[in-house]
Structures are given as C-alpha cells and as structure tokens.
Coordinates of C-alpha atoms (C1' of nucleotides) in Angstrom, one line a residue:
Chain A
M1 CA 109.9 79.3 88.3
R2 CA 107.6 77.6 90.6
P3 CA 104.2 78.9 90.4
E4 CA 103.2 81.2 93.5
S5 CA 100.1 80.3 95.5
R6 CA 97.3 82.4 95.1
K7 CA 97.7 83.9 98.4
Q8 CA 101.2 84.9 97.6
E9 CA 100.0 86.7 94.4
I10 CA 97.4 88.5 96.2
I11 CA 100.1 89.8 98.7
N12 CA 102.4 90.7 95.9
A13 CA 99.6 92.6 94.1
A14 CA 98.7 94.2 97.4
A15 CA 102.4 95.3 98.0
I16 CA 102.4 97.5 94.7
L17 CA 99.1 99.0 95.4
F18 CA 100.3 99.9 99.0
K19 CA 103.5 101.3 97.6
E20 CA 101.4 103.6 95.2
K21 CA 98.9 104.9 97.7
G22 CA 99.5 103.5 101.2
Y23 CA 97.7 100.9 103.1
S24 CA 94.7 103.2 104.1
A25 CA 94.0 104.4 100.8
V26 CA 93.7 100.8 99.2
T27 CA 90.6 99.3 99.4
M28 CA 89.8 95.5 99.0
R29 CA 87.9 96.4 96.0
D30 CA 90.9 98.0 94.5
L31 CA 93.1 95.1 95.2
A32 CA 90.3 92.7 93.8
K33 CA 90.3 94.6 90.8
A34 CA 94.0 94.3 90.3
M35 CA 93.6 90.6 90.5
G36 CA 90.8 90.6 88.1
I37 CA 88.3 89.2 90.6
K38 CA 85.5 90.4 93.0
A39 CA 86.4 91.6 96.3
A40 CA 84.5 88.9 98.4
S41 CA 86.8 86.1 96.5
L42 CA 90.0 87.6 98.0
Y43 CA 88.7 86.1 101.2
N44 CA 88.9 82.7 100.0
H45 CA 92.8 83.1 100.3
I46 CA 93.5 85.6 103.1
Q47 CA 91.8 86.3 106.4
S48 CA 91.9 89.9 106.6
K49 CA 93.3 93.1 105.1
Q50 CA 95.4 93.4 108.2
E51 CA 96.8 90.0 107.6
I52 CA 98.0 91.0 104.1
L53 CA 99.8 93.9 105.8
S54 CA 101.2 92.0 108.6
T55 CA 102.6 89.3 106.2
I56 CA 104.6 92.0 104.1
I57 CA 106.1 93.9 107.1
I58 CA 106.8 91.2 109.5
G59 CA 108.5 89.0 107.0
L60 CA 110.7 92.0 105.8
A61 CA 111.6 92.9 109.4
E62 CA 112.6 89.4 110.4
E63 CA 114.8 89.3 107.3
F64 CA 116.8 92.6 108.4
T65 CA 116.7 91.1 111.9
V66 CA 118.5 87.6 111.0
G67 CA 120.9 89.8 108.3
M68 CA 121.9 92.2 111.1
N69 CA 122.5 89.7 113.7
K70 CA 124.8 87.7 111.4
I71 CA 126.8 90.9 111.0
V72 CA 127.1 91.8 114.6
N73 CA 128.4 88.3 115.4
S74 CA 130.9 88.2 112.9
D75 CA 134.6 89.1 113.6
E76 CA 135.1 91.7 110.8
N77 CA 136.2 95.2 111.3
T78 CA 133.7 98.3 111.6
I79 CA 134.2 99.3 107.8
Q80 CA 133.5 95.8 106.8
K81 CA 130.4 95.5 108.9
L82 CA 129.0 98.8 107.5
E83 CA 129.7 97.5 103.9
N84 CA 127.7 94.4 105.0
I85 CA 124.9 96.3 106.2
I86 CA 124.7 98.2 103.0
D87 CA 124.9 94.8 100.9
L88 CA 122.0 93.5 103.2
H89 CA 119.8 96.6 102.5
I90 CA 120.6 96.5 98.5
D91 CA 119.8 92.6 98.5
V92 CA 116.6 92.9 100.2
T93 CA 115.5 96.1 98.1
L94 CA 116.3 94.0 94.9
R95 CA 114.2 91.0 96.2
N96 CA 111.1 93.1 97.4
A97 CA 111.3 96.7 96.8
D98 CA 107.5 97.0 96.9
G99 CA 107.2 95.4 100.4
L100 CA 109.7 98.0 101.6
A101 CA 107.3 100.8 100.9
S102 CA 104.8 99.2 103.5
L103 CA 107.7 98.5 105.9
N104 CA 108.9 102.1 106.0
N105 CA 105.3 104.0 105.5
D106 CA 102.5 101.6 107.0
W107 CA 104.1 99.9 109.9
M108 CA 102.0 102.2 112.1
H109 CA 98.9 100.6 110.8
L110 CA 99.9 97.0 112.3
E111 CA 97.8 96.0 115.2
E112 CA 98.7 95.3 118.7
D113 CA 100.9 92.2 118.9
N114 CA 102.5 92.8 115.4
L115 CA 103.0 96.3 116.0
Q116 CA 104.9 95.9 119.1
Y117 CA 106.9 92.9 117.8
F118 CA 107.7 95.3 114.9
E119 CA 108.9 98.1 117.0
K120 CA 111.0 95.7 119.1
M121 CA 112.8 94.4 116.0
R122 CA 113.3 98.2 114.6
Q123 CA 114.7 99.3 117.9
E124 CA 117.1 96.4 118.1
Y125 CA 118.2 96.9 114.7
E126 CA 118.9 100.6 115.4
D127 CA 120.8 99.9 118.4
N128 CA 123.1 97.3 116.7
F129 CA 123.7 99.7 114.1
R130 CA 124.5 102.6 116.5
N131 CA 126.7 100.0 118.6
I132 CA 128.8 99.1 115.4
V133 CA 129.4 102.7 114.5
K134 CA 130.2 103.7 118.2
K135 CA 132.8 100.7 118.5
G136 CA 134.2 101.9 115.1
L137 CA 134.5 105.5 116.5
E138 CA 136.3 104.3 119.8
K139 CA 138.7 102.3 117.5
G140 CA 139.4 105.1 115.5
E141 CA 138.1 103.4 112.3
I142 CA 135.8 106.0 111.5
K143 CA 135.7 109.8 111.9
P144 CA 134.6 111.6 115.1
Y145 CA 131.2 113.1 113.9
N146 CA 128.1 113.1 115.9
I147 CA 127.2 109.4 116.1
E148 CA 123.4 109.9 115.8
I149 CA 123.9 112.0 112.6
M150 CA 126.1 109.4 111.0
V151 CA 123.6 106.7 111.9
F152 CA 120.7 108.7 110.9
S153 CA 122.0 109.5 107.3
T154 CA 123.2 106.4 106.5
L155 CA 120.1 104.5 107.6
S156 CA 117.9 107.2 105.8
T157 CA 119.8 106.6 102.6
L158 CA 119.4 102.6 103.0
R159 CA 115.7 102.8 104.1
T160 CA 115.0 104.9 100.9
L161 CA 116.6 102.9 98.3
Y162 CA 113.4 101.0 97.6
L163 CA 112.0 104.3 96.1
W164 CA 115.0 105.0 93.9
Y165 CA 116.9 102.1 92.7
P166 CA 113.9 100.1 90.9
E167 CA 113.9 103.4 88.7
Q168 CA 117.6 103.2 87.8
K169 CA 117.6 100.2 85.4
E170 CA 121.1 101.2 84.0
I171 CA 123.0 100.5 87.3
D172 CA 124.1 97.1 87.8
S173 CA 123.7 96.1 91.2
D174 CA 127.4 95.4 92.0
I175 CA 128.3 98.7 90.9
L176 CA 125.5 100.1 93.1
K177 CA 127.1 98.3 96.0
R178 CA 130.4 99.8 95.2
D179 CA 129.6 103.3 94.6
M180 CA 127.1 103.3 97.6
I181 CA 129.8 102.3 99.8
S182 CA 131.9 105.0 98.4
V183 CA 129.5 107.6 98.8
L184 CA 128.3 106.8 102.3
L185 CA 131.5 105.9 103.9
K186 CA 133.9 108.2 102.0
G187 CA 131.8 111.0 101.1
V188 CA 131.3 113.2 98.0
A189 CA 133.6 116.0 98.5
Chain B
M1 CA 103.5 136.0 119.1
R2 CA 100.6 136.8 116.9
P3 CA 97.6 134.7 117.5
E4 CA 97.2 132.2 114.6
S5 CA 93.9 132.3 112.9
R6 CA 91.5 129.3 113.6
K7 CA 92.0 127.8 110.0
Q8 CA 95.9 127.8 110.8
E9 CA 95.3 126.1 113.9
I10 CA 93.3 123.4 112.2
I11 CA 95.9 123.0 109.5
N12 CA 98.7 122.5 112.2
A13 CA 96.8 120.0 114.0
A14 CA 96.0 118.2 111.0
A15 CA 99.6 118.0 110.2
I16 CA 100.3 116.4 113.4
L17 CA 97.9 113.5 112.8
F18 CA 98.9 113.2 109.2
K19 CA 102.3 112.6 110.3
E20 CA 101.3 110.0 112.7
K21 CA 98.9 108.0 110.4
G22 CA 98.9 109.4 106.9
Y23 CA 96.3 111.4 105.2
S24 CA 93.9 108.6 104.4
A25 CA 93.7 107.1 107.8
V26 CA 92.9 110.6 109.6
T27 CA 89.1 111.1 109.5
M28 CA 87.6 114.8 110.0
R29 CA 86.1 113.5 113.4
D30 CA 89.8 112.6 114.3
L31 CA 91.0 116.2 113.5
A32 CA 87.8 117.6 115.2
K33 CA 88.6 115.7 118.4
A34 CA 92.2 117.0 118.6
M35 CA 90.6 120.5 118.2
G36 CA 88.1 119.8 121.0
I37 CA 85.1 120.5 118.7
K38 CA 82.7 118.5 116.3
A39 CA 83.6 117.5 112.8
A40 CA 80.8 119.7 111.3
S41 CA 82.4 122.7 112.9
L42 CA 85.7 122.4 110.9
Y43 CA 83.6 123.6 108.0
N44 CA 83.3 127.0 109.3
H45 CA 86.7 127.5 108.6
I46 CA 88.2 125.1 105.6
Q47 CA 86.5 124.2 102.8
S48 CA 87.3 120.5 102.7
K49 CA 89.8 117.8 103.7
Q50 CA 91.7 118.1 100.5
E51 CA 92.1 121.8 101.2
I52 CA 94.0 121.2 104.4
L53 CA 96.2 118.6 102.5
S54 CA 97.1 120.9 99.6
T55 CA 97.6 123.8 101.9
I56 CA 100.2 122.0 103.9
I57 CA 102.2 120.4 100.8
I58 CA 101.9 123.3 98.1
G59 CA 103.0 125.9 100.7
L60 CA 106.2 123.8 101.6
A61 CA 106.9 123.0 97.9
E62 CA 107.1 126.4 97.2
E63 CA 109.4 127.2 100.0
F64 CA 111.8 124.7 98.6
T65 CA 111.3 126.1 95.0
V66 CA 112.2 129.3 96.1
G67 CA 115.1 128.4 98.3
M68 CA 116.5 126.4 95.5
N69 CA 116.3 129.0 93.1
K70 CA 118.2 131.5 94.9
I71 CA 121.0 129.0 95.4
V72 CA 121.1 128.2 91.8
N73 CA 121.4 131.7 90.8
S74 CA 124.0 132.6 93.3
D75 CA 128.0 132.8 92.1
E76 CA 129.2 130.4 94.6
N77 CA 131.0 127.2 94.1
T78 CA 129.7 123.5 94.0
I79 CA 130.5 122.8 97.8
Q80 CA 129.0 126.0 99.1
K81 CA 125.8 125.5 97.1
L82 CA 125.5 122.0 98.5
E83 CA 126.0 123.6 101.8
N84 CA 123.3 126.1 101.3
I85 CA 120.9 123.1 100.1
I86 CA 121.6 121.5 103.5
D87 CA 120.9 124.7 105.2
L88 CA 117.6 125.1 103.3
H89 CA 116.3 121.7 104.3
I90 CA 117.3 122.1 108.0
D91 CA 115.7 125.6 108.2
V92 CA 112.6 124.3 106.8
T93 CA 112.4 121.2 108.9
L94 CA 112.8 123.4 112.1
R95 CA 110.0 125.4 111.0
N96 CA 107.5 122.8 110.0
A97 CA 108.6 119.2 110.8
D98 CA 105.1 118.1 110.7
G99 CA 104.1 119.4 107.3
L100 CA 107.2 117.7 105.7
A101 CA 105.5 114.3 106.6
S102 CA 102.7 115.4 104.3
L103 CA 105.0 116.4 101.7
N104 CA 107.1 113.3 101.8
N105 CA 104.1 110.5 102.2
D106 CA 100.9 112.0 101.2
W107 CA 101.5 114.1 98.0
M108 CA 100.1 111.3 95.9
H109 CA 96.6 112.1 97.5
L110 CA 96.6 115.7 96.0
E111 CA 93.9 116.3 93.4
E112 CA 94.5 117.1 89.8
D113 CA 95.9 120.5 89.4
N114 CA 97.8 120.8 92.7
L115 CA 99.3 117.2 91.9
Q116 CA 100.6 118.4 88.8
Y117 CA 101.8 121.6 90.0
F118 CA 103.6 119.5 92.9
E119 CA 105.2 117.0 90.6
K120 CA 106.5 119.7 88.4
M121 CA 108.1 121.6 91.4
R122 CA 109.7 118.3 92.6
Q123 CA 111.1 117.5 89.3
E124 CA 112.6 121.0 88.8
Y125 CA 114.1 120.8 92.4
E126 CA 115.7 117.4 91.6
D127 CA 116.9 118.6 88.3
N128 CA 118.4 121.8 89.9
F129 CA 120.3 119.5 92.4
R130 CA 121.4 117.1 89.7
N131 CA 122.8 119.9 87.6
I132 CA 124.8 121.4 90.7
V133 CA 126.4 118.0 91.4
K134 CA 127.0 117.4 87.6
K135 CA 128.6 120.8 87.2
G136 CA 131.0 120.2 90.2
L137 CA 131.9 117.0 89.0
E138 CA 133.0 118.4 85.7
K139 CA 135.1 121.3 87.6
G140 CA 136.6 118.3 89.7
E141 CA 135.0 120.0 92.8
I142 CA 133.6 116.7 94.0
K143 CA 134.4 113.2 93.6
P144 CA 133.8 111.0 90.3
Y145 CA 131.1 108.7 91.7
N146 CA 128.0 108.0 89.9
I147 CA 125.7 111.1 89.9
E148 CA 122.5 109.6 90.6
I149 CA 123.9 107.8 93.6
M150 CA 125.1 110.9 95.2
V151 CA 122.0 113.1 94.5
F152 CA 119.9 110.0 95.8
S153 CA 121.8 109.7 99.0
T154 CA 122.0 113.0 99.8
L155 CA 118.4 114.1 99.1
S156 CA 117.1 111.1 101.0
T157 CA 118.9 111.9 104.0
L158 CA 117.7 115.7 103.9
R159 CA 114.2 114.5 103.1
T160 CA 114.1 112.3 106.2
L161 CA 115.5 114.9 108.4
Y162 CA 111.7 115.6 109.6
L163 CA 111.6 112.4 111.2
W164 CA 114.5 112.5 113.0
Y165 CA 115.5 115.8 114.1
P166 CA 112.6 117.0 116.3
E167 CA 113.6 113.8 118.4
Q168 CA 117.0 115.1 119.0
K169 CA 116.6 117.8 121.4
E170 CA 120.3 117.6 122.4
I171 CA 121.7 118.9 119.2
D172 CA 121.7 122.6 118.5
S173 CA 120.9 123.4 114.8
D174 CA 124.0 125.1 114.2
I175 CA 125.8 122.0 115.2
L176 CA 123.7 119.8 113.1
K177 CA 124.3 122.1 110.2
R178 CA 127.9 121.4 110.7
D179 CA 128.1 117.8 111.1
M180 CA 125.4 117.5 108.5
I181 CA 128.0 119.0 106.0
S182 CA 130.6 117.1 107.1
V183 CA 128.9 113.6 106.9
L184 CA 127.3 114.2 103.8
L185 CA 130.2 115.8 101.9
K186 CA 133.2 114.2 103.6
G187 CA 131.9 110.8 104.7
V188 CA 132.5 108.9 107.8
A189 CA 135.3 106.6 107.1
Chain C
dA1 C1' 70.2 146.3 125.5
dA2 C1' 70.2 145.4 120.6
dA3 C1' 72.9 143.9 116.5
dC4 C1' 76.1 141.4 114.4
dA5 C1' 79.5 137.9 113.1
dA6 C1' 82.3 134.3 114.2
dA7 C1' 82.2 129.6 115.7
dA8 C1' 80.1 126.2 117.8
dC9 C1' 76.4 122.7 117.7
dT10 C1' 72.7 118.7 116.0
dA11 C1' 71.0 115.8 112.8
dA12 C1' 71.4 113.7 108.7
dC13 C1' 72.8 112.3 103.8
dA14 C1' 74.9 109.4 100.3
dA15 C1' 78.9 106.9 99.4
dT16 C1' 82.0 103.7 100.7
dT17 C1' 84.5 100.6 103.7
dG18 C1' 85.8 95.5 105.3
dT19 C1' 83.6 91.4 105.8
dT20 C1' 80.4 87.4 106.0
dA21 C1' 76.9 83.8 104.0
dG22 C1' 75.5 81.1 100.8
dT23 C1' 75.9 79.8 96.0
dT24 C1' 77.8 78.6 91.4
dT25 C1' 81.8 77.3 88.3
dG26 C1' 85.5 74.7 86.6
dA27 C1' 88.9 71.5 86.9
dT28 C1' 90.9 67.1 88.3
dA29 C1' 90.2 62.3 90.5
dC30 C1' 87.9 58.1 90.8
Chain D
dG1 C1' 79.6 60.3 85.0
dT2 C1' 80.0 61.3 89.4
dA3 C1' 82.1 63.2 93.5
dT4 C1' 85.3 66.6 95.1
dC5 C1' 87.7 70.9 96.0
dA6 C1' 89.5 75.2 95.0
dA7 C1' 88.2 79.5 93.7
dA8 C1' 85.0 82.2 91.9
dC9 C1' 80.7 84.5 92.2
dT10 C1' 76.0 87.4 94.0
dA11 C1' 74.0 89.7 97.6
dA12 C1' 74.0 91.9 101.6
dC13 C1' 75.4 93.9 106.3
dA14 C1' 76.8 97.2 109.8
dA15 C1' 79.9 100.8 110.5
dT16 C1' 82.5 104.6 109.0
dT17 C1' 83.3 108.3 105.7
dG18 C1' 83.4 113.4 104.3
dT19 C1' 80.2 116.7 103.8
dT20 C1' 75.6 119.9 104.3
dA21 C1' 71.7 122.1 106.2
dG22 C1' 70.0 124.6 109.6
dT23 C1' 70.3 126.2 114.6
dT24 C1' 72.2 128.0 118.8
dT25 C1' 75.8 129.8 121.4
dT26 C1' 79.4 133.0 122.4
dG27 C1' 81.5 137.3 122.5
dT28 C1' 82.1 142.1 120.9
dT29 C1' 80.6 146.8 118.9
dT30 C1' 77.2 149.9 118.9

DNA sequence: AAACAAAACTAACAATTGTTAGTTTGATAC
DNA sequence: GTATCAAACTAACAATTGTTAGTTTTGTTT
C-alpha cells in the first residue's frame, strides 16, 4: 500500500465531510480538525477549498466519461451495454463512494470553467445513455415504455448507489452486480 | 386561489433557493433579495432560518408518513400497495417539488428535536416499504431478488423524481404514473 | 383624521468564514 | 553539526453570516 500524499489525504478527508454535511457547511477548520492540524496548515498542501472540490468532482466525472465512451464504442448489444453501465457505476462507487456525494450534490458549487466542463460531461453522459436506450428500443431489444422514464429511473438508482451500498456489508459486489442487473432490466413483479 | 400568507411566500421562495444551492449556501440576504425586501424584514414573518428549513422538511415527512400508513393498513395485495406508493410520491412531487430537494439533501441541517423526529419517520417509512416487499416475496407476488436491492432501487428512483419530473412538461401525470409503474415493477428488458 | 397593525426600513452586533504572512518544528542529507 | 525542506504553527485580515433593536412607511378601520 503506497503512502498517499498529504494532499490526497486531505482530499479524502474532505470528501467524507462533504458527504456528511455538504461542501458549503464544511469549514476549513472542520477539515483541519479531522486531519489533526490547524486550518492554516492545510494551505501548505492545497491552494483553496475550491480546489479540493474540483479535484474530487472533475476526476470522477472524467472516469465516467472515459468508461461511457468505451461502452458506446463497443459492438455489444443494447442489453450488454446497459449491463456494462451498471458495472461502471458499481466499480466507481466501490472505489470512491465518498467523492460521489460531492459529484451528486455539490457540483453547483464549482466555479466558472470547471462548472461548464462538468455540465458538458454530464450532458454528454446522459445523451449517450439515452441513445443506447433509444437504439435498443428501435431494435426491439427493450420494452416500448417512455424513454425518458427508463433513462431517469435507471440513472437515479445508479447515481444513488453511493448512499446505500457502503452500508450493505453483507452483499458481495458480484452478487450486487447480478441482482442489480436483474432488478433494473427485468423488474421486480 | 386564496392569497398565501407572507410567511408561506417566504418559505416557498426559500425552497426554490435551497433546491438550487442547498440550505447552507443560501443566505438570508439571498432570500430577502428573492422576495424584493431587506434581510431584516424577513424576521417580521419568520423566527429563524432554521424554522424555514424545519417547516419545509417536517411537513413533507409527515405527508409521506400519513400516506404510507394508509397504504400499509389497506387490504390490497403487494403489487397494488407498491402502485399506491408510486402514486404517493408522484402526488407529493407535483405538489411540492422544490421542498423535496430540502427533504432529500438538507435534512442533516435540522436541529436536535426535529432531526430526531425526521430520522424516526424516515426509518419507519423504509421499514414499512421493506415489509411490504418482504411479504410480497413470501406470497410469491414478486420475484425473489435481494430485498434490499429492490427496496433501494425503487426508493431512490421515487426520491429523485423531484429533480426530473418538473423538467418534463410533455409527460402527463397519469401517463407518468402508468409508465413508472411499468418500468419499476416490470423492468425494461 | 386619527388610530392601529402589518410590513418594510436603517444600522449595527458578535461570530464565523476562507485565506495570508511570517515563524517554528522536525526529520533527512551532507 | 549544519543546511535543507516539508509541514506544522500563531496571529491576523477583510468579508460575510444570522440576527436584533429601533424606526418609518403603508394601508385599513374607525
């Protein structure tokens, strides 16, 4: 286990606090206390509170963008693509559940350039998702319900995984993937 | 349309701002500006910023509690009960989408008594939901997937409706209910 | 027109915010 | 043992925060 840089330790601690109270409610003094140092000392490692937030969010957003592009450019069928998207979300969630809280709830506190960059990535991600569902519907691979409702319900479940999965210590990640695919694609009734 | 009290107007304006930036990032001066008055004038109508938050959240939480209790105590079968829960969420979302943002994202900023009260209601709501699914599974009315995954995926979709539905002006609420029930209960594949 | 209440205002407060400047500590390298 | 450098510290700042006190405006009722 290679030792993390002090900067990364600070970012990890911040992600936990941001998850608990949100970016705006966490002060640099809160973060310093969590690290066992004084607030001013944080600035030996980071440039600003904003830098912490953008590091967390932009990194994750780029992970999703890269993952989605691979899936879009593959030659698998619709169902397999949807399964791979579910996989992607579960993988990222297992690796950085805390950061996903910021991605989901605090992206609007990003400043100018990063905010635009983030919104562009999110838009493209949703468009890619929507197009996969649309093509699957045309090819008859999935049922003819309203596209927006299918996209929304699937995406909102995957986006909220970070809140729920870390609590469920009993469930193995492979079992989660299997049952998640079943529930999202085949329904419960 | 009976004229709303000034207090209620302030609470509605606050809910919109809380939805956009979160409770902690909205200042009383922001809220005053949205109302076209000065911050100090707000205090002729409300007691504190905290009172605004708790009014929004506790009211909604009680609506869900009352609605869920009616469903639990009805003698309908599992699928019908799940349909009624979907209905409940859609109804509340249509009536107060802005307030639901606070319920979902800012409940942790409630203070002592209200925080405990809220957490108790949320716990009981989730327990009721889980028990309905569990009973349906025992009676063979729904498929034998992992209960937590079914509860979580359904609930996360319903809880996030507020983010999405107000944007979809094309979709009629009855059609939404029908397709939502289809997607959540019968799957897409 | 006088009285009253509702709702706005100005001015200020004490506390907290992110951040900077300058200094001290502690370990490693020479 | 001295130089070096990362990483901590103390002290302070200007701005912003929720809120209070006291006053003026506005509109309605008598």
